[in-house]
Amino acid sequence: MSTENVDAAGPVRRGPAPGEPRTGLRARLSHAWQPFRRASRVSRVLIFSGLGIVVFFLFAAFLGPLLYEYDGTQYRVEVAPGQFEPIRALQPPSGEHPLGTTRDQFDVLGRIIDGASLAFAVMALAVSIAMILGVTLGLLSGYRGGPIDRALVTAMDAVYAFPALVLAIITAFALSAIISPGVIPAAAAVGVVYIPQYFRVVRNHTLSVKQEPFVEAARSMGAKERTVLGRYVFFNVVQTVPVILTLNAADSILVLASLGFLGYGVPPPTAEWGYDISRAITDVPAGVWWTALWPGLAIVILVTALTLVGEGLNDVINPLLRSRGKTGPKIEPAPREDTPADGGTAAGAAGAADAGQQSGRPSVAVRGLRVGYRTPDGPLWAVDDVSFDIYPGESLGLVGESGCGKSSLGRALMRLMPPGGVVRGRVEVAGEDMVGISESRLRNKRGQDLGLVFQEPMTRLNPLMKISDHFIEMIRTHKPKVSRAEALEIARTALSQMGIPPTRVESYPHEFSGGMRQRAMIALSIALEPKVIVADEPTTSLDVIVESQILDIFGRLRSEEQIGLLLVTHNLGLVAETCDRVAVMYAGKIVEIGPVDQIFNDPKHPYTRGLLASTISLETTELHSIEGYPPSLIDPPPGCRFAPRCPYVMDHCTDAVPQLAETNPEQRAACYLYPGAGAPVPEGVRAPEGNPQETGV
Amino acid sequence: MVLILLTLVFLLLRAVPGDPVTATLGGRATPAQIEAAQEAMGLNDPLIVQYLQYMGGALTGDFGNPVTDPRGVVEIVAETAPATMELALAGMLVAVTVGILVGGLAGRLRDTPFDIGGRLFGIIAYAAPVFWTGLLAQLFFAVKLGWLPSSGRAGGFDQPEWITGFYVLDSLLTGDMAALQSTIEHLILPAITLGLLVGGIFIRLVRVNMMQTLRSDYVEAARARGLRERNVLYRYGFKTALIPIVTIMGLQFALLLGNAVLTERTFNWPGLAQALVDFIGQRDYAAVQGIVTFIALVIVGVSLIIDIITGLVDPRVRY
């Protein structure tokens, strides 16, 4: 049998999806807006309130001097031509001086406004200096490599590790030997601090792009390597720099104020917030609060606003921080009428939806299961009204293309949902409905009645805990009466069953290879002898030898311990080797279910036929693929979801969703080609038969 | 790392044009005196010789002699560094406590009012200049309420016998409870002022790390095993989230030292940073260079300690 992936079935096609925005200004704007829309509402509020405050300060800095009558360095008022009257020092806020006056006879509001202009000037200069130097050095370092690169990297690391403020002070101090203090040396002193950040980003991107094959290709086509490099680096850096830039801008105000406070900034009497606070120190004990309060508040508010913008941008740009499942309309809490009326004894009603091959009580009975996620475009039902049973010792394969909902289904059995995900319907495990029970009951059943084995074994164990601690923790959570020593013994036994020497129980996960970790994960999930193990692509990332070892283990567990298995995979070969029955999923629904030999030799549903025809086996002469791609689950097509791609499509296929119809004893397909799907089969329509690799789809 | 840092210090302070001695002594000295001082400082030697002498001195613990102070730099450092270190450590304690508590909870309660409040608190704590919050704290807790002293370290009769220079430690060693009380009272305001600022950064870091580990694969796997939520959060989320925090604590320590300059000035704390700023004011190149060299060495030492701690808490790191 073949071991080809189902994913090969649908040819990868990239064309404009229907409804994709046309070009033009509006479309471009909406494209730029996309990440913001996906970001949480909180991030959006952060960005825009921050931006609002920054804009307010910008207005104050640029228009303030024109609108407000007092200048920051003005100590007297011209009452008549040529006649001056001094401003009185240390006056409390009044109508004349809204924020009061300082001991140097300056108007506080005037100084705040002038201080804002200075802060923006220094900010712009400092960030530009840092960016120009950092980007140039970064390009040089990444492009040239070798000793220059090493020297620069070490130097930048050293600068980065040094206390920023001390560095700025020393730089200001060193610069003062060359040029007289003023805006430019202050900005330079502030800017030096940020050079390493730009350097690092640009260098790393330059270095990584140098090894890209397309740079080689571009060079062979006669393009200038530097142009290609420059472009690529630019487009990559553009994504990270806005965040660094805004956060640096925020920080630069603090550094400038600190320099001013210590007396190494822009020399007086220039209005500068930090210097003004240092002048106000002696005012405070005398009860004069306004000279210190306002400049401080100005700093806090402006720096906070800039940081908010930076943090918000980071939320938007960095996908790791994006909240999942928290955007878009909420999915209503599960209405119970979703559950099929026959609920009561799901096991008794099994025959209605699923032709279980065995008699007796199933270990897991799933009825009308739906799994939904929140998305910005509305709810998405990844699993839509699915029912099946798994009997003790039985193994059911669940196959389908990527994104058809099979992994969601596996997790939904345990009600293991990301934020924003909902599970509806019934999942009966050992007589209890996993969907309806309380959190604490649910935790009890997870691990004890249902075990879950994941696709990626490398990252599933806590890197800080020994393997033994994983076992002891789980066993004692579920069975508090078991002592640590007993739990350790169970762990040893479970590991040796998996072919891992029991002495390795005290190892840390990183000391295990991928195959060993996966076997340890399986050992962990069977340690409590669950009724059913859900294995989601358990061997995908492992080599074939380890794969067959793991399949052997599953086989033994089923025959010796009567453990049921739900094997979620897109590997049809694996199903053929391992499973008793197979369920084929398409776009959130089970379209066909039945014994493995029947499904593989005489599939009924056109999708299953296409799927099988597209896999490679020894007899394959011609590779088939299914036209088109799976539908969007947010707005699925009416009726049969496969209809748009189906070679047998009939007019009434899009009217209503076909029901699973019995095509053979124990085999069912949801297709109108067969009587019992919900509509009579029209005259003259002949259903396909036989193995699609021999008889065609 | 050490060599590079020292070289940078040298380049920054020596290689710039301008003559340290003239700058330091200015009009106060005769040309002959300046000449003599230059000779004494070795400023007439070629730059490379000066560099080698400086590096040699720094590595053997000789940080030079100030022009404006009869004491050697080593002596000054020995007298003032313990004060700075005590303040920095206390500040770190505040920062870590606040950061872990607020950041951890905010990461757990993502997008709830607590998260938003915690984030805002973190941002504002960082956005507020230390000297300003220090001033407000002095005004409120010292002047208005009179609960705590407004500035300085424990002094006069309260000063413990000098053993290590760390007053908390010294008063504990000598069993001097009055000194201990006074020391702690003096320490509270500056440590909180300094600690909150760095705590703001910690809140941000802990929160993001907590959020990322909580959506990690092993957290999902732990939930699938039916572990108690408390255990999942603590052992799988929180503990693993702290590892990257420990590794970047060195950088936060640098931030702390930088802001200690401001804190010491605000609270009149007799520390190293204060001494540095004073020498800069007097344009005493030799003293500035010596102190900065010492700070560079401290930074390197701290990053070494952090590496060792990382090795202890993370089983994946072994030397």
mmCIF file of N, CA and C in Angstrom, chain B residues 196-289:
data_model
loop_
_atom_site.group_PDB
_atom_site.id
_atom_site.type_symbol
_atom_site.label_atom_id
_atom_site.label_comp_id
_atom_site.label_asym_id
_atom_site.label_seq_id
_atom_site.Cartn_x
_atom_site.Cartn_y
_atom_site.Cartn_z
ATOM 1 N N LEU B 196 11.008 50.098 41.276
ATOM 2 C CA LEU B 196 9.780 50.183 40.485
ATOM 3 C C LEU B 196 10.097 50.430 39.022
ATOM 4 N N LEU B 197 11.101 51.273 38.774
ATOM 5 C CA LEU B 197 11.465 51.574 37.399
ATOM 6 C C LEU B 197 11.869 50.304 36.657
ATOM 7 N N VAL B 198 12.817 49.560 37.256
ATOM 8 C CA VAL B 198 13.259 48.330 36.613
ATOM 9 C C VAL B 198 12.133 47.294 36.659
ATOM 10 N N GLY B 199 11.322 47.360 37.721
ATOM 11 C CA GLY B 199 10.176 46.454 37.818
ATOM 12 C C GLY B 199 9.239 46.622 36.641
ATOM 13 N N GLY B 200 9.135 47.861 36.139
ATOM 14 C CA GLY B 200 8.294 48.108 34.973
ATOM 15 C C GLY B 200 8.735 47.256 33.791
ATOM 16 N N ILE B 201 10.066 47.193 33.611
ATOM 17 C CA ILE B 201 10.605 46.371 32.528
ATOM 18 C C ILE B 201 10.320 44.901 32.805
ATOM 19 N N PHE B 202 10.509 44.486 34.046
ATOM 20 C CA PHE B 202 10.292 43.086 34.400
ATOM 21 C C PHE B 202 8.844 42.680 34.156
ATOM 22 N N ILE B 203 7.931 43.573 34.501
ATOM 23 C CA ILE B 203 6.515 43.252 34.278
ATOM 24 C C ILE B 203 6.309 42.898 32.815
ATOM 25 N N ARG B 204 6.857 43.738 31.950
ATOM 26 C CA ARG B 204 6.702 43.528 30.517
ATOM 27 C C ARG B 204 7.293 42.174 30.109
ATOM 28 N N LEU B 205 8.515 41.920 30.567
ATOM 29 C CA LEU B 205 9.197 40.687 30.157
ATOM 30 C C LEU B 205 8.480 39.447 30.684
ATOM 31 N N VAL B 206 8.158 39.472 31.966
ATOM 32 C CA VAL B 206 7.525 38.294 32.565
ATOM 33 C C VAL B 206 6.181 38.045 31.895
ATOM 34 N N ARG B 207 5.442 39.101 31.647
ATOM 35 C CA ARG B 207 4.117 38.948 31.052
ATOM 36 C C ARG B 207 4.210 38.277 29.682
ATOM 37 N N VAL B 208 5.108 38.799 28.844
ATOM 38 C CA VAL B 208 5.225 38.240 27.499
ATOM 39 C C VAL B 208 5.682 36.790 27.551
ATOM 40 N N ASN B 209 6.661 36.510 28.403
ATOM 41 C CA ASN B 209 7.153 35.136 28.499
ATOM 42 C C ASN B 209 6.089 34.197 29.023
ATOM 43 N N MET B 210 5.340 34.677 29.990
ATOM 44 C CA MET B 210 4.272 33.864 30.572
ATOM 45 C C MET B 210 3.245 33.547 29.491
ATOM 46 N N MET B 211 2.903 34.556 28.690
ATOM 47 C CA MET B 211 1.912 34.342 27.641
ATOM 48 C C MET B 211 2.417 33.320 26.637
ATOM 49 N N GLN B 212 3.704 33.428 26.313
ATOM 50 C CA GLN B 212 4.230 32.506 25.306
ATOM 51 C C GLN B 212 4.316 31.080 25.841
ATOM 52 N N THR B 213 4.754 30.919 27.089
ATOM 53 C CA THR B 213 4.835 29.545 27.588
ATOM 54 C C THR B 213 3.441 28.972 27.796
ATOM 55 N N LEU B 214 2.486 29.812 28.157
ATOM 56 C CA LEU B 214 1.152 29.270 28.401
ATOM 57 C C LEU B 214 0.507 28.735 27.135
ATOM 58 N N ARG B 215 0.996 29.181 25.980
ATOM 59 C CA ARG B 215 0.447 28.589 24.767
ATOM 60 C C ARG B 215 1.425 27.587 24.174
ATOM 61 N N SER B 216 2.416 27.190 24.940
ATOM 62 C CA SER B 216 3.414 26.273 24.403
ATOM 63 C C SER B 216 2.860 24.861 24.348
ATOM 64 N N ASP B 217 3.576 24.030 23.618
ATOM 65 C CA ASP B 217 3.142 22.649 23.437
ATOM 66 C C ASP B 217 3.102 21.882 24.739
ATOM 67 N N TYR B 218 4.100 22.113 25.615
ATOM 68 C CA TYR B 218 4.104 21.268 26.810
ATOM 69 C C TYR B 218 3.012 21.658 27.792
ATOM 70 N N VAL B 219 2.550 22.893 27.695
ATOM 71 C CA VAL B 219 1.421 23.272 28.547
ATOM 72 C C VAL B 219 0.152 22.566 28.068
ATOM 73 N N GLU B 220 -0.021 22.513 26.746
ATOM 74 C CA GLU B 220 -1.183 21.797 26.217
ATOM 75 C C GLU B 220 -1.105 20.319 26.605
ATOM 76 N N ALA B 221 0.102 19.752 26.466
ATOM 77 C CA ALA B 221 0.264 18.340 26.805
ATOM 78 C C ALA B 221 -0.015 18.109 28.280
ATOM 79 N N ALA B 222 0.398 19.040 29.122
ATOM 80 C CA ALA B 222 0.163 18.893 30.557
ATOM 81 C C ALA B 222 -1.325 18.927 30.856
ATOM 82 N N ARG B 223 -2.035 19.806 30.162
ATOM 83 C CA ARG B 223 -3.486 19.846 30.362
ATOM 84 C C ARG B 223 -4.108 18.542 29.894
ATOM 85 N N ALA B 224 -3.587 17.988 28.786
ATOM 86 C CA ALA B 224 -4.141 16.738 28.256
ATOM 87 C C ALA B 224 -3.936 15.597 29.233
ATOM 88 N N ARG B 225 -2.931 15.714 30.120
ATOM 89 C CA ARG B 225 -2.728 14.663 31.110
ATOM 90 C C ARG B 225 -3.610 14.863 32.325
ATOM 91 N N GLY B 226 -4.397 15.919 32.304
ATOM 92 C CA GLY B 226 -5.351 16.128 33.387
ATOM 93 C C GLY B 226 -4.727 16.662 34.654
ATOM 94 N N LEU B 227 -3.604 17.393 34.518
ATOM 95 C CA LEU B 227 -2.992 17.946 35.731
ATOM 96 C C LEU B 227 -3.846 19.086 36.267
ATOM 97 N N ARG B 228 -3.655 19.368 37.557
ATOM 98 C CA ARG B 228 -4.402 20.477 38.136
ATOM 99 C C ARG B 228 -3.951 21.777 37.494
ATOM 100 N N GLU B 229 -4.896 22.668 37.262
ATOM 101 C CA GLU B 229 -4.585 23.926 36.586
ATOM 102 C C GLU B 229 -3.488 24.687 37.329
ATOM 103 N N ARG B 230 -3.537 24.611 38.673
ATOM 104 C CA ARG B 230 -2.535 25.301 39.480
ATOM 105 C C ARG B 230 -1.138 24.794 39.130
ATOM 106 N N ASN B 231 -1.020 23.479 38.988
ATOM 107 C CA ASN B 231 0.275 22.902 38.649
ATOM 108 C C ASN B 231 0.707 23.268 37.253
ATOM 109 N N VAL B 232 -0.257 23.233 36.335
ATOM 110 C CA VAL B 232 0.067 23.585 34.953
ATOM 111 C C VAL B 232 0.612 25.004 34.915
ATOM 112 N N LEU B 233 -0.086 25.898 35.601
ATOM 113 C CA LEU B 233 0.320 27.301 35.572
ATOM 114 C C LEU B 233 1.673 27.497 36.226
ATOM 115 N N TYR B 234 1.873 26.860 37.372
ATOM 116 C CA TYR B 234 3.089 27.121 38.122
ATOM 117 C C TYR B 234 4.286 26.380 37.533
ATOM 118 N N ARG B 235 4.156 25.048 37.411
ATOM 119 C CA ARG B 235 5.321 24.272 37.010
ATOM 120 C C ARG B 235 5.622 24.404 35.526
ATOM 121 N N TYR B 236 4.577 24.472 34.712
ATOM 122 C CA TYR B 236 4.795 24.475 33.274
ATOM 123 C C TYR B 236 4.834 25.893 32.716
ATOM 124 N N GLY B 237 3.956 26.756 33.228
ATOM 125 C CA GLY B 237 3.924 28.116 32.698
ATOM 126 C C GLY B 237 4.962 28.991 33.363
ATOM 127 N N PHE B 238 4.778 29.204 34.637
ATOM 128 C CA PHE B 238 5.549 30.196 35.372
ATOM 129 C C PHE B 238 7.047 29.872 35.431
ATOM 130 N N LYS B 239 7.375 28.649 35.862
ATOM 131 C CA LYS B 239 8.785 28.318 36.063
ATOM 132 C C LYS B 239 9.570 28.385 34.765
ATOM 133 N N THR B 240 8.999 27.866 33.698
ATOM 134 C CA THR B 240 9.739 27.899 32.448
ATOM 135 C C THR B 240 9.780 29.315 31.886
ATOM 136 N N ALA B 241 8.778 30.125 32.211
ATOM 137 C CA ALA B 241 8.787 31.506 31.730
ATOM 138 C C ALA B 241 9.902 32.301 32.389
ATOM 139 N N LEU B 242 10.324 31.884 33.570
ATOM 140 C CA LEU B 242 11.329 32.670 34.289
ATOM 141 C C LEU B 242 12.751 32.449 33.770
ATOM 142 N N ILE B 243 12.979 31.325 33.081
ATOM 143 C CA ILE B 243 14.337 31.037 32.620
ATOM 144 C C ILE B 243 14.878 32.162 31.723
ATOM 145 N N PRO B 244 14.142 32.534 30.673
ATOM 146 C CA PRO B 244 14.675 33.632 29.859
ATOM 147 C C PRO B 244 14.814 34.936 30.645
ATOM 148 N N ILE B 245 13.996 35.101 31.671
ATOM 149 C CA ILE B 245 14.107 36.307 32.491
ATOM 150 C C ILE B 245 15.451 36.320 33.216
ATOM 151 N N VAL B 246 15.824 35.168 33.747
ATOM 152 C CA VAL B 246 17.108 35.099 34.452
ATOM 153 C C VAL B 246 18.244 35.436 33.500
ATOM 154 N N THR B 247 18.151 34.920 32.260
ATOM 155 C CA THR B 247 19.272 35.132 31.351
ATOM 156 C C THR B 247 19.427 36.598 30.966
ATOM 157 N N ILE B 248 18.349 37.370 31.008
ATOM 158 C CA ILE B 248 18.534 38.776 30.637
ATOM 159 C C ILE B 248 18.622 39.677 31.862
ATOM 160 N N MET B 249 18.755 39.060 33.026
ATOM 161 C CA MET B 249 18.827 39.879 34.221
ATOM 162 C C MET B 249 20.097 40.712 34.248
ATOM 163 N N GLY B 250 21.150 40.237 33.581
ATOM 164 C CA GLY B 250 22.395 40.995 33.518
ATOM 165 C C GLY B 250 22.160 42.381 32.923
ATOM 166 N N LEU B 251 21.397 42.393 31.822
ATOM 167 C CA LEU B 251 21.101 43.672 31.174
ATOM 168 C C LEU B 251 20.292 44.567 32.103
ATOM 169 N N GLN B 252 19.359 43.944 32.828
ATOM 170 C CA GLN B 252 18.539 44.741 33.738
ATOM 171 C C GLN B 252 19.392 45.305 34.865
ATOM 172 N N PHE B 253 20.416 44.553 35.230
ATOM 173 C CA PHE B 253 21.301 45.056 36.274
ATOM 174 C C PHE B 253 22.033 46.307 35.789
ATOM 175 N N ALA B 254 22.412 46.295 34.507
ATOM 176 C CA ALA B 254 23.056 47.477 33.935
ATOM 177 C C ALA B 254 22.107 48.676 33.980
ATOM 178 N N LEU B 255 20.861 48.400 33.637
ATOM 179 C CA LEU B 255 19.853 49.465 33.691
ATOM 180 C C LEU B 255 19.739 50.021 35.107
ATOM 181 N N LEU B 256 19.774 49.088 36.054
ATOM 182 C CA LEU B 256 19.663 49.454 37.462
ATOM 183 C C LEU B 256 20.841 50.339 37.876
ATOM 184 N N LEU B 257 22.048 49.935 37.474
ATOM 185 C CA LEU B 257 23.235 50.729 37.825
ATOM 186 C C LEU B 257 23.145 52.118 37.216
ATOM 187 N N GLY B 258 22.701 52.185 35.956
ATOM 188 C CA GLY B 258 22.573 53.474 35.299
ATOM 189 C C GLY B 258 21.647 54.389 36.071
ATOM 190 N N ASN B 259 20.510 53.838 36.469
ATOM 191 C CA ASN B 259 19.548 54.675 37.167
ATOM 192 C C ASN B 259 19.922 54.895 38.631
ATOM 193 N N ALA B 260 20.863 54.075 39.118
ATOM 194 C CA ALA B 260 21.358 54.319 40.463
ATOM 195 C C ALA B 260 22.030 55.693 40.542
ATOM 196 N N VAL B 261 22.619 56.116 39.425
ATOM 197 C CA VAL B 261 23.234 57.447 39.382
ATOM 198 C C VAL B 261 22.208 58.496 39.802
ATOM 199 N N LEU B 262 21.010 58.375 39.199
ATOM 200 C CA LEU B 262 19.965 59.363 39.480
ATOM 201 C C LEU B 262 19.414 59.195 40.891
ATOM 202 N N THR B 263 19.234 57.928 41.281
ATOM 203 C CA THR B 263 18.678 57.681 42.605
ATOM 204 C C THR B 263 19.612 58.207 43.685
ATOM 205 N N GLU B 264 20.887 57.936 43.515
ATOM 206 C CA GLU B 264 21.847 58.392 44.517
ATOM 207 C C GLU B 264 21.846 59.914 44.614
ATOM 208 N N ARG B 265 21.772 60.578 43.465
ATOM 209 C CA ARG B 265 21.749 62.024 43.478
ATOM 210 C C ARG B 265 20.485 62.527 44.183
ATOM 211 N N THR B 266 19.343 61.904 43.868
ATOM 212 C CA THR B 266 18.084 62.361 44.441
ATOM 213 C C THR B 266 18.044 62.160 45.952
ATOM 214 N N PHE B 267 18.513 60.991 46.390
ATOM 215 C CA PHE B 267 18.405 60.667 47.816
ATOM 216 C C PHE B 267 19.700 60.954 48.567
ATOM 217 N N ASN B 268 20.609 61.643 47.893
ATOM 218 C CA ASN B 268 21.884 61.978 48.523
ATOM 219 C C ASN B 268 22.530 60.731 49.124
ATOM 220 N N TRP B 269 22.575 59.703 48.338
ATOM 221 C CA TRP B 269 23.089 58.405 48.766
ATOM 222 C C TRP B 269 24.584 58.373 48.485
ATOM 223 N N PRO B 270 25.427 58.166 49.487
ATOM 224 C CA PRO B 270 26.874 58.297 49.264
ATOM 225 C C PRO B 270 27.473 57.122 48.517
ATOM 226 N N GLY B 271 27.115 56.953 47.268
ATOM 227 C CA GLY B 271 27.561 55.775 46.514
ATOM 228 C C GLY B 271 28.544 56.108 45.421
ATOM 229 N N LEU B 272 28.865 55.077 44.672
ATOM 230 C CA LEU B 272 29.856 55.153 43.613
ATOM 231 C C LEU B 272 29.387 56.063 42.480
ATOM 232 N N ALA B 273 28.105 55.916 42.138
ATOM 233 C CA ALA B 273 27.570 56.701 41.027
ATOM 234 C C ALA B 273 27.623 58.188 41.354
ATOM 235 N N GLN B 274 27.306 58.482 42.597
ATOM 236 C CA GLN B 274 27.380 59.870 43.062
ATOM 237 C C GLN B 274 28.801 60.385 42.913
ATOM 238 N N ALA B 275 29.773 59.547 43.324
ATOM 239 C CA ALA B 275 31.178 59.939 43.222
ATOM 240 C C ALA B 275 31.548 60.184 41.768
ATOM 241 N N LEU B 276 31.066 59.311 40.896
ATOM 242 C CA LEU B 276 31.369 59.446 39.470
ATOM 243 C C LEU B 276 30.866 60.781 38.938
ATOM 244 N N VAL B 277 29.627 61.099 39.285
ATOM 245 C CA VAL B 277 29.044 62.345 38.794
ATOM 246 C C VAL B 277 29.824 63.551 39.334
ATOM 247 N N ASP B 278 30.230 63.453 40.597
ATOM 248 C CA ASP B 278 31.016 64.548 41.179
ATOM 249 C C ASP B 278 32.328 64.744 40.422
ATOM 250 N N PHE B 279 32.992 63.637 40.132
ATOM 251 C CA PHE B 279 34.277 63.749 39.427
ATOM 252 C C PHE B 279 34.081 64.286 38.023
ATOM 253 N N ILE B 280 32.970 63.890 37.395
ATOM 254 C CA ILE B 280 32.699 64.436 36.066
ATOM 255 C C ILE B 280 32.524 65.945 36.176
ATOM 256 N N GLY B 281 31.831 66.370 37.239
ATOM 257 C CA GLY B 281 31.638 67.797 37.438
ATOM 258 C C GLY B 281 32.968 68.521 37.593
ATOM 259 N N GLN B 282 33.927 67.855 38.226
ATOM 260 C CA GLN B 282 35.239 68.478 38.410
ATOM 261 C C GLN B 282 36.166 68.219 37.226
ATOM 262 N N ARG B 283 35.638 67.553 36.215
ATOM 263 C CA ARG B 283 36.389 67.223 35.008
ATOM 264 C C ARG B 283 37.659 66.454 35.332
ATOM 265 N N ASP B 284 37.568 65.555 36.295
ATOM 266 C CA ASP B 284 38.738 64.770 36.689
ATOM 267 C C ASP B 284 38.783 63.490 35.869
ATOM 268 N N TYR B 285 39.478 63.558 34.725
ATOM 269 C CA TYR B 285 39.514 62.418 33.804
ATOM 270 C C TYR B 285 40.004 61.143 34.459
ATOM 271 N N ALA B 286 41.065 61.268 35.217
ATOM 272 C CA ALA B 286 41.679 60.067 35.785
ATOM 273 C C ALA B 286 40.691 59.340 36.681
ATOM 274 N N ALA B 287 39.997 60.103 37.518
ATOM 275 C CA ALA B 287 39.051 59.484 38.432
ATOM 276 C C ALA B 287 37.877 58.869 37.663
ATOM 277 N N VAL B 288 37.364 59.617 36.673
ATOM 278 C CA VAL B 288 36.238 59.114 35.884
ATOM 279 C C VAL B 288 36.620 57.808 35.214
ATOM 280 N N GLN B 289 37.805 57.812 34.619
ATOM 281 C CA GLN B 289 38.246 56.619 33.919
ATOM 282 C C GLN B 289 38.349 55.432 34.870
#
